[in-house]
mmCIF file of C-alpha atoms in Angstrom:
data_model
loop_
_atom_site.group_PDB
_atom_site.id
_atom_site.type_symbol
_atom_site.label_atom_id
_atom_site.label_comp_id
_atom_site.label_asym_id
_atom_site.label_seq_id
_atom_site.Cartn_x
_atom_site.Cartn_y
_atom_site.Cartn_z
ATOM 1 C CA UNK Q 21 5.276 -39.321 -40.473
ATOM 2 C CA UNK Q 22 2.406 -39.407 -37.537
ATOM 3 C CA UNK Q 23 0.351 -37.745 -35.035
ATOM 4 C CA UNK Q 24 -0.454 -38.821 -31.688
ATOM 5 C CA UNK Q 25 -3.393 -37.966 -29.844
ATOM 6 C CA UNK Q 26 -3.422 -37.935 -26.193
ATOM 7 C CA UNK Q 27 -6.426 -39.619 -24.354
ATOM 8 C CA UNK Q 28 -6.873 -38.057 -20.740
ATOM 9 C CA UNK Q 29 -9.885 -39.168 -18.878
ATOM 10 C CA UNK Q 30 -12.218 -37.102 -20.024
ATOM 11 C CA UNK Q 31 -11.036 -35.748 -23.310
ATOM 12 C CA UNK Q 32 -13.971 -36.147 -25.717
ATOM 13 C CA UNK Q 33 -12.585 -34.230 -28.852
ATOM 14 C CA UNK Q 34 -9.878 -37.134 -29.198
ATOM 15 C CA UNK Q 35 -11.805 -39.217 -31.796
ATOM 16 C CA UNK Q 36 -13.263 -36.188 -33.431
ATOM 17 C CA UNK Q 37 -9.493 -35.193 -34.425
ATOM 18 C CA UNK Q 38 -8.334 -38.450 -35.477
ATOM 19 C CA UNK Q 39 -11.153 -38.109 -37.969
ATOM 20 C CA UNK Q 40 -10.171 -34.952 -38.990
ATOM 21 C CA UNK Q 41 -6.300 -36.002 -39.400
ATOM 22 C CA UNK Q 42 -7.065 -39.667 -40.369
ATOM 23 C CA UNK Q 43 -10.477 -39.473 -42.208
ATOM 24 C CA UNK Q 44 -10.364 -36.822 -43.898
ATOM 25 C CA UNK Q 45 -6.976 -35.744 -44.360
ATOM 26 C CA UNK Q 46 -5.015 -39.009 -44.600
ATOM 27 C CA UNK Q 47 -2.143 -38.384 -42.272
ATOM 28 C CA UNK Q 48 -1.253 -41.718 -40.152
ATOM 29 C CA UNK Q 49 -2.912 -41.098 -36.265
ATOM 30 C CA UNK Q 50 -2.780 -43.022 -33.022
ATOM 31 C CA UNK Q 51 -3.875 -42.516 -29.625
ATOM 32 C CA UNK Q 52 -1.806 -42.006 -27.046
ATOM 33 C CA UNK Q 53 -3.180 -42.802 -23.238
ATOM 34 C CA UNK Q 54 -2.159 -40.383 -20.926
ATOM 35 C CA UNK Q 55 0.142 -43.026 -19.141
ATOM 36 C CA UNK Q 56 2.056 -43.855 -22.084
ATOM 37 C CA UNK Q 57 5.816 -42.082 -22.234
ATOM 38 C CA UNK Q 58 6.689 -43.211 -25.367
ATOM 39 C CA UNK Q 59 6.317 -40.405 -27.972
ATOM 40 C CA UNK Q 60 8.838 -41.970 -30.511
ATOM 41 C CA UNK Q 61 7.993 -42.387 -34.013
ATOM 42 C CA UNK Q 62 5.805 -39.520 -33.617
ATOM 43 C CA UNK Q 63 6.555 -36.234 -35.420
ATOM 44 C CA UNK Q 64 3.330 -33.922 -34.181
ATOM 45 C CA UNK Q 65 0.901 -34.148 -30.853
ATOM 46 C CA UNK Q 66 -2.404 -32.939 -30.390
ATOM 47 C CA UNK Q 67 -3.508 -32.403 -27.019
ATOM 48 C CA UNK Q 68 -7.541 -32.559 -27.618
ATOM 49 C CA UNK Q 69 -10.683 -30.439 -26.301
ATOM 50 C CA UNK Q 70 -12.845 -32.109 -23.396
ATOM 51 C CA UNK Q 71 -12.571 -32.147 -19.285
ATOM 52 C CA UNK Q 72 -9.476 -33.527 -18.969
ATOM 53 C CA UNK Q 73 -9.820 -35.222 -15.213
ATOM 54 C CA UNK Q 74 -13.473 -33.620 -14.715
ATOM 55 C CA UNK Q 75 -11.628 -30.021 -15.025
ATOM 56 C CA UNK Q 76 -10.614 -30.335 -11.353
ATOM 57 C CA UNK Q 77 -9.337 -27.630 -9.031
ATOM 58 C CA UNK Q 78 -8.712 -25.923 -12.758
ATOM 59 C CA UNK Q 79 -9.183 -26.388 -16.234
ATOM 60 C CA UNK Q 80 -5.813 -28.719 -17.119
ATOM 61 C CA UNK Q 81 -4.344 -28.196 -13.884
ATOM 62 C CA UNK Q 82 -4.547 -31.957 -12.759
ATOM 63 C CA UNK Q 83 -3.394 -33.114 -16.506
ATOM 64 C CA UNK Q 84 -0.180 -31.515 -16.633
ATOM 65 C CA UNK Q 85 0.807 -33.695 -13.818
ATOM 66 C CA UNK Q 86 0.084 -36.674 -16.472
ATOM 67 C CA UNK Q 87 3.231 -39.030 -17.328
ATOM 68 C CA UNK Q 88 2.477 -37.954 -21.158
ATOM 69 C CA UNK Q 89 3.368 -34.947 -20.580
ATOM 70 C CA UNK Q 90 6.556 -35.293 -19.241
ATOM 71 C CA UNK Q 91 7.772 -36.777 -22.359
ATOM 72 C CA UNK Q 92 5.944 -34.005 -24.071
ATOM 73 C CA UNK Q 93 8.103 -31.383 -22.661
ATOM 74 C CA UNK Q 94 11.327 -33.168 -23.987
ATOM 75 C CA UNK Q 95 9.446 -33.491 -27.425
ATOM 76 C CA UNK Q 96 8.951 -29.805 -27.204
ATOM 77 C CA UNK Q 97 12.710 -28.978 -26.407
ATOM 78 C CA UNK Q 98 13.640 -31.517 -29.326
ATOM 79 C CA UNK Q 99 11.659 -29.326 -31.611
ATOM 80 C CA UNK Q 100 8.213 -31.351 -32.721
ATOM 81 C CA UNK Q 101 5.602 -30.205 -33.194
ATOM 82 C CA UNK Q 102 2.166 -29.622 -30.502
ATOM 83 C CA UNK Q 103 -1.268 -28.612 -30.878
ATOM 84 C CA UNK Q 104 -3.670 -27.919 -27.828
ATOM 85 C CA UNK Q 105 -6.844 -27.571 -28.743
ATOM 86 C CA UNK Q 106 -9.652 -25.811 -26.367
ATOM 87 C CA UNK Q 107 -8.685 -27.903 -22.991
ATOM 88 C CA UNK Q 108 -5.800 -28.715 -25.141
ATOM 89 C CA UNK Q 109 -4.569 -25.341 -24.763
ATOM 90 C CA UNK Q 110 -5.668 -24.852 -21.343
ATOM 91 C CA UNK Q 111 -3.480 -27.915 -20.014
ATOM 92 C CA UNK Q 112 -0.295 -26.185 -22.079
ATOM 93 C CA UNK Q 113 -0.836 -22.851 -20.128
ATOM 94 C CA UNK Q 114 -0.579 -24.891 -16.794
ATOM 95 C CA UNK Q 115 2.192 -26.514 -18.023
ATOM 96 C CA UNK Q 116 4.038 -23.941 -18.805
ATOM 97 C CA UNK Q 117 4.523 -24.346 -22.365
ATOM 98 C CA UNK Q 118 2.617 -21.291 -23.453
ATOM 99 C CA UNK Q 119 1.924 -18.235 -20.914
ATOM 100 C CA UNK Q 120 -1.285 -16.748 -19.543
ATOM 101 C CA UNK Q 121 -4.578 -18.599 -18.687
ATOM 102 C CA UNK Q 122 -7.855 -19.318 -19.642
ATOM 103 C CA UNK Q 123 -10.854 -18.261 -17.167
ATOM 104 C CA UNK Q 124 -14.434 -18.084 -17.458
ATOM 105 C CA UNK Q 125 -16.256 -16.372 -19.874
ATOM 106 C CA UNK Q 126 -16.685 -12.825 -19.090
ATOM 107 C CA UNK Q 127 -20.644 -13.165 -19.351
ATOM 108 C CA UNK Q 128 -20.729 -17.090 -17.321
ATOM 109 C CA UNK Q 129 -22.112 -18.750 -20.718
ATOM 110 C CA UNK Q 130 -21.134 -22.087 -22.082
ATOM 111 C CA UNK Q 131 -20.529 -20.597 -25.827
ATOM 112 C CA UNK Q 132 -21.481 -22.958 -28.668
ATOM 113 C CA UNK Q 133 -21.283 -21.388 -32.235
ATOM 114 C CA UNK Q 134 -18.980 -20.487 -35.444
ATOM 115 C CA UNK Q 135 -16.786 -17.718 -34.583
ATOM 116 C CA UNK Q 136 -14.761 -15.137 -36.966
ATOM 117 C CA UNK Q 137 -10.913 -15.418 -36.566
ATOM 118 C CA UNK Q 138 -8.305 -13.039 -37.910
ATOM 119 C CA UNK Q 139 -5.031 -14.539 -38.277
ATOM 120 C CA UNK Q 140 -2.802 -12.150 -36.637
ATOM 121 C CA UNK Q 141 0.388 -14.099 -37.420
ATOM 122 C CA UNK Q 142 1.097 -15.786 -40.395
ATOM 123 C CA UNK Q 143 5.158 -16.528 -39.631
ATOM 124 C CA UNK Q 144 4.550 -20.234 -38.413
ATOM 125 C CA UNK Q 145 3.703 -23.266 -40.062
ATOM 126 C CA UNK Q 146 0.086 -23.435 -38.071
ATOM 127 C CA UNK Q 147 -1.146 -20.439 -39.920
ATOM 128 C CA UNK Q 148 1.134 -19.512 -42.725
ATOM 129 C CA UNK Q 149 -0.861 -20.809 -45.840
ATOM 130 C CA UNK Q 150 -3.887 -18.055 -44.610
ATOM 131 C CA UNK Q 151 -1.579 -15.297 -44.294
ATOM 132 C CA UNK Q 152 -1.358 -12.337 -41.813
ATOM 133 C CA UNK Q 153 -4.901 -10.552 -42.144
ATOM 134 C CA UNK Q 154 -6.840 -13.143 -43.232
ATOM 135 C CA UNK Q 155 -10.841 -14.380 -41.615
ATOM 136 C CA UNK Q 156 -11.917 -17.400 -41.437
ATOM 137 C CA UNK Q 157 -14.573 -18.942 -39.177
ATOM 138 C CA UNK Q 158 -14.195 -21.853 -36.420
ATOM 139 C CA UNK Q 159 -16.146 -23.353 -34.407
ATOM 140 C CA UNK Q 160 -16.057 -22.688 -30.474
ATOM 141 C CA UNK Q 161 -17.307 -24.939 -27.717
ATOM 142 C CA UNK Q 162 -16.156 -23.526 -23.989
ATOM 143 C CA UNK Q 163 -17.083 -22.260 -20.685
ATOM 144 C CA UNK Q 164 -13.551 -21.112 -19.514
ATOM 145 C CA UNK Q 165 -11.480 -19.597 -22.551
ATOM 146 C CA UNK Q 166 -11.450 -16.050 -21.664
ATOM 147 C CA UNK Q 167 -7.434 -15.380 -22.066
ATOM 148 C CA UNK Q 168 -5.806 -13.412 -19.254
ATOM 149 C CA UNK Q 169 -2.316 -12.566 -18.992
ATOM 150 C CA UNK Q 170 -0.386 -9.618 -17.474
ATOM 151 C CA UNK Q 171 0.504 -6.659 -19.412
ATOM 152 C CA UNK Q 172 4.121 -7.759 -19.441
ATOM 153 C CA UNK Q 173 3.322 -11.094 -21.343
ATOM 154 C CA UNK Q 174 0.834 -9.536 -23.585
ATOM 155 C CA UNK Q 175 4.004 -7.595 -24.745
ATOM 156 C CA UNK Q 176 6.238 -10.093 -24.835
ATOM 157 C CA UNK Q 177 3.633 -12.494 -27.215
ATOM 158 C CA UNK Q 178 3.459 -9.215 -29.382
ATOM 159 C CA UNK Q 179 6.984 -8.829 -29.535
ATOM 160 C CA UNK Q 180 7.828 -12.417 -30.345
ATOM 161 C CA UNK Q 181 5.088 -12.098 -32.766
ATOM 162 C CA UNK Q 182 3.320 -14.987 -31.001
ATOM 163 C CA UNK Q 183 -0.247 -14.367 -31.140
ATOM 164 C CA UNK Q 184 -1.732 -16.367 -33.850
ATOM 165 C CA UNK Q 185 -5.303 -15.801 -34.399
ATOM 166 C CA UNK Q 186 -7.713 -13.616 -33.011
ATOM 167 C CA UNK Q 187 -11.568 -13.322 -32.311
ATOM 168 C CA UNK Q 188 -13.223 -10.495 -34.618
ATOM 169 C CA UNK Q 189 -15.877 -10.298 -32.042
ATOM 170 C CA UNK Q 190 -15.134 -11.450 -28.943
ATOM 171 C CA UNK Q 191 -17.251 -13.832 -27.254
ATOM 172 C CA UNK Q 192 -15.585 -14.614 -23.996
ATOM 173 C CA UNK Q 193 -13.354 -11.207 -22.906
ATOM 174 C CA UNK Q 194 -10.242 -12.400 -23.509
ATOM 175 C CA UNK Q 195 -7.264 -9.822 -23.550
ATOM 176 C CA UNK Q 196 -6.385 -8.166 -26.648
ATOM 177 C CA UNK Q 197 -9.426 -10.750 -28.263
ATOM 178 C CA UNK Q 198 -6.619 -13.624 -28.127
ATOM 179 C CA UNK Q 199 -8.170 -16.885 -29.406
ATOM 180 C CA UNK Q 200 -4.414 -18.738 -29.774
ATOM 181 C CA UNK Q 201 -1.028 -18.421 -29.817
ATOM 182 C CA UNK Q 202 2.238 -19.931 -30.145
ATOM 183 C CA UNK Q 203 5.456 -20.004 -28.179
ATOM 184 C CA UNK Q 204 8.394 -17.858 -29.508
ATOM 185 C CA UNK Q 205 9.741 -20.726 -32.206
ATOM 186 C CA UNK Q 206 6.664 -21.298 -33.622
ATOM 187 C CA UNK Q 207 6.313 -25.075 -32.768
ATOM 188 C CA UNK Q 208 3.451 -24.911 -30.303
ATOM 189 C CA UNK Q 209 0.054 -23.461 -30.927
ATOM 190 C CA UNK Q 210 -2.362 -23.763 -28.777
ATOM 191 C CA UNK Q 211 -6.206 -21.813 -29.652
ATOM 192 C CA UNK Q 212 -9.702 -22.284 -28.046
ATOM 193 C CA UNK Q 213 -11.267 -22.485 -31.758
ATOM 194 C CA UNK Q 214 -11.995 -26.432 -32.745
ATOM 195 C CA UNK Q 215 -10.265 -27.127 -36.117
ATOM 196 C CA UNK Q 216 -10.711 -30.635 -36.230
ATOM 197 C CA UNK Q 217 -14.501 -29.536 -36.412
ATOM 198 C CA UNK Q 218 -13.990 -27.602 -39.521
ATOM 199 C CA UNK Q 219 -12.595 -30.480 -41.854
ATOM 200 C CA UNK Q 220 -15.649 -32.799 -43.198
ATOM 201 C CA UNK Q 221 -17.155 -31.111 -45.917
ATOM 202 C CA UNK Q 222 -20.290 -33.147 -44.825
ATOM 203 C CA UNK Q 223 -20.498 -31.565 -40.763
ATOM 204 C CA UNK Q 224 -19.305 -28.097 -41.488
ATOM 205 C CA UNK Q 225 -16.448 -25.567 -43.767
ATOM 206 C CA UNK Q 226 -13.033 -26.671 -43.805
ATOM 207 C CA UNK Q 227 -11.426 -23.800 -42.617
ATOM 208 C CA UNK Q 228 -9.893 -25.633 -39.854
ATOM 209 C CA UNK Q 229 -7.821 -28.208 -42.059
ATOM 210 C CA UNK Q 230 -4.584 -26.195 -42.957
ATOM 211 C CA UNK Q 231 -4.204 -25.779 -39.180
ATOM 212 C CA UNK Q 232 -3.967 -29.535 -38.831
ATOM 213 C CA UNK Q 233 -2.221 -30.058 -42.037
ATOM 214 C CA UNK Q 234 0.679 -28.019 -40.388
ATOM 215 C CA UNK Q 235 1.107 -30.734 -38.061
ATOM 216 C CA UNK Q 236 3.086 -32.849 -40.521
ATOM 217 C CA UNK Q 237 4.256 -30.010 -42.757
ATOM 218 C CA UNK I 11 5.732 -37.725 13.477
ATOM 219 C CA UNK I 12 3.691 -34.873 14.079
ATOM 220 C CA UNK I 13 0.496 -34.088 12.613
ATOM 221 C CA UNK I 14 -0.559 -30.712 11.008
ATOM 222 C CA UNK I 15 -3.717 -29.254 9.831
ATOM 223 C CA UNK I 16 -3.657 -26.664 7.338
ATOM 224 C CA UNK I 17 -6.175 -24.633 5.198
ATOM 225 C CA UNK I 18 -4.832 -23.085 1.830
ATOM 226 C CA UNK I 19 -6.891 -19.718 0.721
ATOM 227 C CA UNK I 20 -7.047 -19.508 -2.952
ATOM 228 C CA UNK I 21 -8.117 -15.735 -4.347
ATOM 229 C CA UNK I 22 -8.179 -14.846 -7.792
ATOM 230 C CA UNK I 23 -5.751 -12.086 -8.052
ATOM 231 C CA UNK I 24 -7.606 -8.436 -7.949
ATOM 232 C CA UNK I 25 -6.884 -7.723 -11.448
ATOM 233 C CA UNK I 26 -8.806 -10.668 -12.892
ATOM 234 C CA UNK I 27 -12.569 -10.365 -13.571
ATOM 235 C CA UNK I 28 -14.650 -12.991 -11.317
ATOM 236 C CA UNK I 29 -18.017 -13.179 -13.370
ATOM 237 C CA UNK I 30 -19.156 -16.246 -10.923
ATOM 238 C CA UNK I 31 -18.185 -13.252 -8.335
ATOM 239 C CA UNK I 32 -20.202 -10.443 -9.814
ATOM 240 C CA UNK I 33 -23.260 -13.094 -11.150
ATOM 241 C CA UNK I 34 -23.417 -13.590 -7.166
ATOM 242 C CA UNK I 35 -23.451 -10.118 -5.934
ATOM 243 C CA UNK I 36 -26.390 -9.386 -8.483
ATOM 244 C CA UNK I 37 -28.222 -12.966 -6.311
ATOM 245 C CA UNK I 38 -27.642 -10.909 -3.535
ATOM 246 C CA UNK I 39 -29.672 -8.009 -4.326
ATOM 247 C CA UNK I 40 -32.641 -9.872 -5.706
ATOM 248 C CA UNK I 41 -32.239 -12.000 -1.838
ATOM 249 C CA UNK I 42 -32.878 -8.408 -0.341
ATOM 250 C CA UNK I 43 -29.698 -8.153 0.565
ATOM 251 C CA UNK I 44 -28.493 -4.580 -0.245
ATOM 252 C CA UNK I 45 -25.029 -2.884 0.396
ATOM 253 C CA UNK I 46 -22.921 -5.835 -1.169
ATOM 254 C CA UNK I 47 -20.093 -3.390 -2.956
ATOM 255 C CA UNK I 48 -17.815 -6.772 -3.666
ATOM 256 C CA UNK I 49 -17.771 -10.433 -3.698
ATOM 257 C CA UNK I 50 -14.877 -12.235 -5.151
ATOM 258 C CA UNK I 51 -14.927 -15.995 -5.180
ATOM 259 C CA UNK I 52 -12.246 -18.044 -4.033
ATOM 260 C CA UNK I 53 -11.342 -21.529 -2.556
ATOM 261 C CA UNK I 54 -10.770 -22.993 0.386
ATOM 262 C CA UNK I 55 -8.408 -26.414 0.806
ATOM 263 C CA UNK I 56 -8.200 -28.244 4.004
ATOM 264 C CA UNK I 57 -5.139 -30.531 4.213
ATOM 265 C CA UNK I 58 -3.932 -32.872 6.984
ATOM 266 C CA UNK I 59 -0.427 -33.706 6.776
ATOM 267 C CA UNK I 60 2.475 -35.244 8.654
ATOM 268 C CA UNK I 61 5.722 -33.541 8.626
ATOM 269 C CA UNK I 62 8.974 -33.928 10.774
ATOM 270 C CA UNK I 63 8.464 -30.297 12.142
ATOM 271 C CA UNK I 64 6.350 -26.904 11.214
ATOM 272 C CA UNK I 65 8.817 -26.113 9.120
ATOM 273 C CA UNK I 66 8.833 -29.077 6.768
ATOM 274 C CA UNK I 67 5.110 -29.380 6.866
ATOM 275 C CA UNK I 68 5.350 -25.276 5.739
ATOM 276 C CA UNK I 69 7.403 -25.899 3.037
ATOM 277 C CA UNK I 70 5.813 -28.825 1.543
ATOM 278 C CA UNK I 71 2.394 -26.584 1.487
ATOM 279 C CA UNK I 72 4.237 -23.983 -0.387
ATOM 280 C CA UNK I 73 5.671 -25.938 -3.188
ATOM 281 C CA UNK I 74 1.854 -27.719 -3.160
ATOM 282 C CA UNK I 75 0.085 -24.618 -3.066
ATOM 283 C CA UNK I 76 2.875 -22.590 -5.781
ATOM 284 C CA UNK I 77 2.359 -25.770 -8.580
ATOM 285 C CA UNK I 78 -1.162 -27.269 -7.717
ATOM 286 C CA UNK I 79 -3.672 -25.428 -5.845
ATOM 287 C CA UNK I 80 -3.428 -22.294 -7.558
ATOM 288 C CA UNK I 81 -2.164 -20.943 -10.890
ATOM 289 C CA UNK I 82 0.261 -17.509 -10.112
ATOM 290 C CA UNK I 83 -0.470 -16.082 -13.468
ATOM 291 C CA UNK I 84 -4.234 -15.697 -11.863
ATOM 292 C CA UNK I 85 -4.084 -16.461 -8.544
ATOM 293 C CA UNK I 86 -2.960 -15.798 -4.967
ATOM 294 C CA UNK I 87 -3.415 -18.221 -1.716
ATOM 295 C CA UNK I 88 -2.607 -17.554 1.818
ATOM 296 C CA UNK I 89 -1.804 -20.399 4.263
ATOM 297 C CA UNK I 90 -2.759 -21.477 7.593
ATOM 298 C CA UNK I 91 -1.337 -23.953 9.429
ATOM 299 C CA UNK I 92 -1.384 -25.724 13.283
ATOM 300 C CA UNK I 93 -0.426 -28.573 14.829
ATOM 301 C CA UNK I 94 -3.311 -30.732 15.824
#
């Protein structure tokens, strides 16, 4: 059982969650560069936070076009497993893997801090050791992750039960105070929070480590 | 094979709050500048392209414009296009 982590230019959260999956939690990790296509062997992905290609034109809107990803999509249909994390999630919202977008915080401000989360839904691997209802705190690190989406897909997550965790006081004005969701089966989360920064007892809680656990649950 | 020029407009759709937009309209008012009711910021792309005909060139700008330039869940873009 492993994880890959993709490496775009620019990513800069890449090593931080290899640590968190690696160092702390022992699960095998490697790094996968954005023009690799090879996903076998691997049973979860982890798209990571940073500026994937300098944030161009939009926030994960030149990654998607990465040869990764292509493979990703078939790893996706095949059922594994795929974490986007901050710019993670960003690049799976332009690639169509989850709906909506992120855009820029409602008040301009690069946010930096711990932030309370609700989990909204506990029915998927990502979130079901907290349970439905429960707070926790992760840290958040963004400039763009105010969630929009049309009043027809903000039905359609709560119908399908998709939206995973949400902000208790929202920092950024994202609809319905969305901080992740998943797709409709579960096997795709993707969240603005950082996990991977909440697993070192030493550099913060460990809140963040049954998220990342899930990945090879 | 002729040569086109085109310009893509990129708008962020009306329902989605442009803070950059509204942080700019308050800039305006401390300028001296009164009366500024809106200001929504957008893009503007200037291609040059060669295409068989107007047609062709259109049609590769829309699929460009649909799946790169701008996201549909928040934006619109308008296209202009001439031979040069």
């Amino acid at each position: 059982m492993s994880i890959g982590v993709v490496v775009f230019p620019g990513s800069n959260c890449d090593r931080d969650v290899r640590w968190a999956t690696e160092g702390c939690l022992g699960m095998p990790t490697r790094y996968l560069w954005h023009e690799e296509r090879d996903l076998s062997g691997l049973d979860a992905i982890v798209l990571p936070g940073g500026f994937s290609y300098g944030d161009y034109l939009r926030c994960g809107a030149i990654a998607r076009f990465a040869p990764v990803l292509e493979s990703l999509l078939s790893f996706v249909s095949a059922g594994g497993r795929v974490l986007g994390i901050c710019n993670g999630f960003q690049v799976l919202t332009e690639l169509g893997l989850l709906p909506g977008a992120l855009t820029r915080n409602r008040d301009l401000h690069f946010i930096c801090e711990d932030t309370p989360l609700s989990v909204v839904s506990g029915r998927t691997p990502w979130l079901s050791s907290c349970g439905g209802g429960r707070r926790f705190s992760l840290p958040i690190a963004h400039g763009e992750g105010r969630y929009q989406c049309s009043d027809d897909t903000l039905k359609q997550l709560q119908d399908d039960d998709a939206i995973a965790l949400r902000y208790c006081s929202n920092p950024n004005g994202s609809v319905s105070d969305i901080a992740g969701i998943t797709n409709a089966s579960g096997s795709v989360l993707g969240l603005m929070p950082h996990p991977e920064r909440a697993c070192d007892p030493q550099t913060g809680g460990t809140a963040g480590r049954a998220i990342l656990e899930a990945l090879l649950s | 094979m002729p040569r086109y020029q085109a310009r893509v407009l990129v708008h962020l759709r009306p329902s989605v709050l442009d803070p950059a937009g509204e942080a700019a309209r308050a800039a305006a008012s401390r300028l001296g500048v009164d009366g500024v009711e809106r200001l929504r910021i957008g893009k503007a792309v200037e291609l040059e392209l060669e295409a068989s005909d107007e047609a062709a060139a259109r049609r590769s700008l829309e699929l460009l414009s649909d799946r790169l330039l701008a996201n549909p869940v928040i934006e619109n873009w308008t296209l202009e296009l001439t031979q040069s």
